[in-house]
Amino acid sequence: MKSLLMLVLVTSVTVTAQNQRFPDCTSGNLAGNAVCNTSLPPSERAAALVAAMTAEEKLQNLVSKANGASRLGLPAYNWWSEALHGVAYAPGTQFRNVPGPFNSSTSFPMPVLMAAAFDDELIEKVGNVIGIEGRAFGNEGWSGIDYWTPNVNPYKDPRWGRGSETPGEDVLRIKRYAKFMIRGLEGPEEQRRIVATCKHFAANDFEDWNGANRHNFNAKITLQDLAEYYMMPFQQCARDSKVGSIMCAYNAVNGVPSCANKYLMDTILRGHWNWTEHNNYITSDCEAVLDVSANHHYARTNAEGTALCFDAGMDISCEYSGSSDIPGAWSQGLLKQATVDRALRRLYEGLVRAGYFDGAKSTHALLGWGDVNNHEAQQVALQAAVEGIVLLKNDGTLPLDLKQSSKVAMVGFWADAPEKLSGGYSGAPYFLHTPVYAARQMGLDVKVATGPILQEATGGSSPWLASALAAARDSDYILYFGGLDTSSAGETKDRQALDWPTAQLDLLNSLGSLGKPLVLVHMGDMMDDTPVLDMEGVSSILWANWPGQDGGTAVMQLISGQKSPSGRLPVTQYPANYTTIIPMTDMALRPSSKSPGRTYRWYPTPIKPFGFGLHYTTFTATILPSFATHFTTGNLVADCKNTYLDTCEFPALPVQVTNAGNRTSDYVVLAYLSGKYGPEPYPLKTLSSYSRLRNVTPGETVTISLEWTLGDVARHDENGNTVLYPGVYTVIIDEPSLTTMTFTIEGDAIMLDKWPAPPV
């Protein structure tokens, strides 16, 4: 736990939160309502509550800051809480602003760095911690129990300011991240621990570019790209994981605003994916309802736009202030009673299923402050940072042979800046351990000097140059912490360039000229690392993104060799000129006369490819000959009894991995498929399975069976259908390749999933 003192506080201090409170089913008018009857099905309990409301009460509960119904004993409730990488600040979440319970939460690395671990077990552990802490906050009134996370939009353009919120660019990686994060957040019990929300549905992946912004953008997408890429993470959320909630996005898709898009929300989400089992709800993104009329001009008035959204399947309007026109839509007869009741039943059934009305009978009622940022949670946060950090360059300098007498210069604006560790959508961490803090904990003789952030002037007059060089000259090793500051991108703001700031490159050149081991820790978002990869004075490069509350400890454990790097890039590293070649608003994935292609599947010349990551040791891999080399489409589907054929198992791939070096290390086995099969005119390389091996010792050989499905082997045709094609398939292990093999699938192409056609 945090400390003995704070453990004592939890037993001696009564915390009164002003933000949220659970309904009291033991007294008042609510006690006699069937919503409090735990013997009834959740759908009946929710329906009984809605039936007891007046029309005015119903309308006041269709927005994120819901008024409740004091007449019934139903308290006000704010549906908007956040937990992207830990319980975070939000209108529905408060943190105690003095020492004591609920003044902090565990802060994990940003999702893109956690995704770089390619560790499903880890992601479920992270989700479990966040879900437990989120429910503890809710139990004590500091938040709701609905959390609008995770963000599962694919990160296809490196300029996107919110890309670090996502699990990267690859559909399989995003789907498995979503699967295990949701399982952790909502918990394994029938009663949800919290209600998770997948966002932003759909094709929401830029903020503001050349006059187009997320509030007015119309994403023009082919059915093939829509089904194959932009929608697949939400298929996992809705069809396969049955997530409690989904958020519709600001942008339009093929001319129809997402929150008024009946094709997306009704035909596909609730219909084709059967996301109706538990009356799960859809929230708008915040102010997105107003966008329907004001920015997309899809409706003449806000009242009309509001009614269109609810009719299409949205259930609640997220608002900073009254940005929808629910009263106007109602008074004009545009918003029907049946639509209002349907939305409220979905909303309150979600709360019923999370035990909101059950009081002490709730499965999760006993979760409290002692479950927030305890020792186990802190260890998971540290593990996530260690596993996610990626080694991009190493001339043998790393790991450093550090001793307590070692003198280390720690240079750069990120070296000792706690506020730079967390990234966006953060809460209040109990601690933030910077690299400088961690180095001092190790007993190192640390010399600290700041550095330029963006493009400050270089030269002898610069305020940071003299101190940086002085610290470096008086040290055995130089660690430089740089990259782009968090203020250069984020929500509402995209990056304009992928270049390293010139001032930082100049400083690195000056430091490199001293002839001492120089390790660059690249923080923040991915950039074009060409100049630092080519710079002779830079010995090694680690990409650490925003590594969370113990990020400094993780960095120093890797640099010192206490841990071995094993992270893999979850995104492509593009050249700087990529930003001049393709507009952010171009949603097409495949290369054309106008586009070089997007993501590792279609862009052929990266600086560093998706899946790249170095180790302190050497691994070899072999695909065992026990794997069959001939299959037929008919036999592959013949024995499958699954409702969805794309979820049927493909024969597991046996891979033997040997640590041929002299250091113990984790190893991520990546299995790609490539070949000219299906509708593509060229071979595609597609990640089809992966798994993390832990603590492979020198000389040890480990055999693993990589699991995959027919859907992982299939491709999508031009109409969006998922098809298992005959052809010659090449399996590639690792990036760069360690080994390959081929197998053949014969027979007729078989449609595994028929994509619904949009309305004409």
CSV table of C-alpha atoms in Angstrom, one decimal, residues 19-23 30 49-50 52-79 316 344 347-348 351 356-357:
chain,number,residue,atom,x,y,z
A,19,ASN,CA,-19.8,14.5,-7.3
A,20,GLN,CA,-21.9,11.3,-7.3
A,21,ARG,CA,-23.9,9.1,-5.0
A,22,PHE,CA,-25.6,5.8,-5.4
A,23,PRO,CA,-29.4,5.5,-5.1
A,30,LEU,CA,-37.4,4.3,-5.0
A,49,LEU,CA,-37.7,2.8,-13.5
A,50,VAL,CA,-38.4,4.4,-16.8
A,52,ALA,CA,-42.2,5.6,-13.2
A,53,MET,CA,-40.7,8.8,-14.7
A,54,THR,CA,-42.6,11.8,-15.9
A,55,ALA,CA,-42.0,13.1,-19.4
A,56,GLU,CA,-40.0,16.0,-18.0
A,57,GLU,CA,-37.8,13.7,-15.9
A,58,LYS,CA,-37.1,11.5,-18.9
A,59,LEU,CA,-35.9,14.4,-21.0
A,60,GLN,CA,-33.6,15.6,-18.3
A,61,ASN,CA,-31.9,12.3,-18.2
A,62,LEU,CA,-30.9,12.0,-21.9
A,63,VAL,CA,-27.8,14.1,-21.4
A,64,SER,CA,-24.4,13.2,-19.8
A,65,LYS,CA,-25.0,15.4,-16.8
A,66,ALA,CA,-28.3,13.8,-15.9
A,67,ASN,CA,-30.6,15.4,-13.3
A,68,GLY,CA,-32.0,12.1,-12.0
A,69,ALA,CA,-35.5,12.3,-10.5
A,70,SER,CA,-35.5,13.5,-6.9
A,71,ARG,CA,-39.2,12.7,-6.7
A,72,LEU,CA,-38.3,9.0,-7.1
A,73,GLY,CA,-35.1,9.2,-5.1
A,74,LEU,CA,-33.0,8.8,-8.2
A,75,PRO,CA,-29.9,10.9,-7.8
A,76,ALA,CA,-28.2,13.0,-10.4
A,77,TYR,CA,-25.6,11.2,-12.4
A,78,ASN,CA,-22.7,12.2,-14.6
A,79,TRP,CA,-22.1,9.6,-17.3
A,316,ILE,CA,-27.4,9.9,-24.6
A,344,LEU,CA,-33.5,5.4,-21.1
A,347,LEU,CA,-28.9,3.5,-20.1
A,348,TYR,CA,-30.4,2.3,-16.9
A,351,LEU,CA,-26.4,0.7,-14.5
A,356,TYR,CA,-25.7,0.6,-9.3
A,357,PHE,CA,-29.1,0.0,-7.5
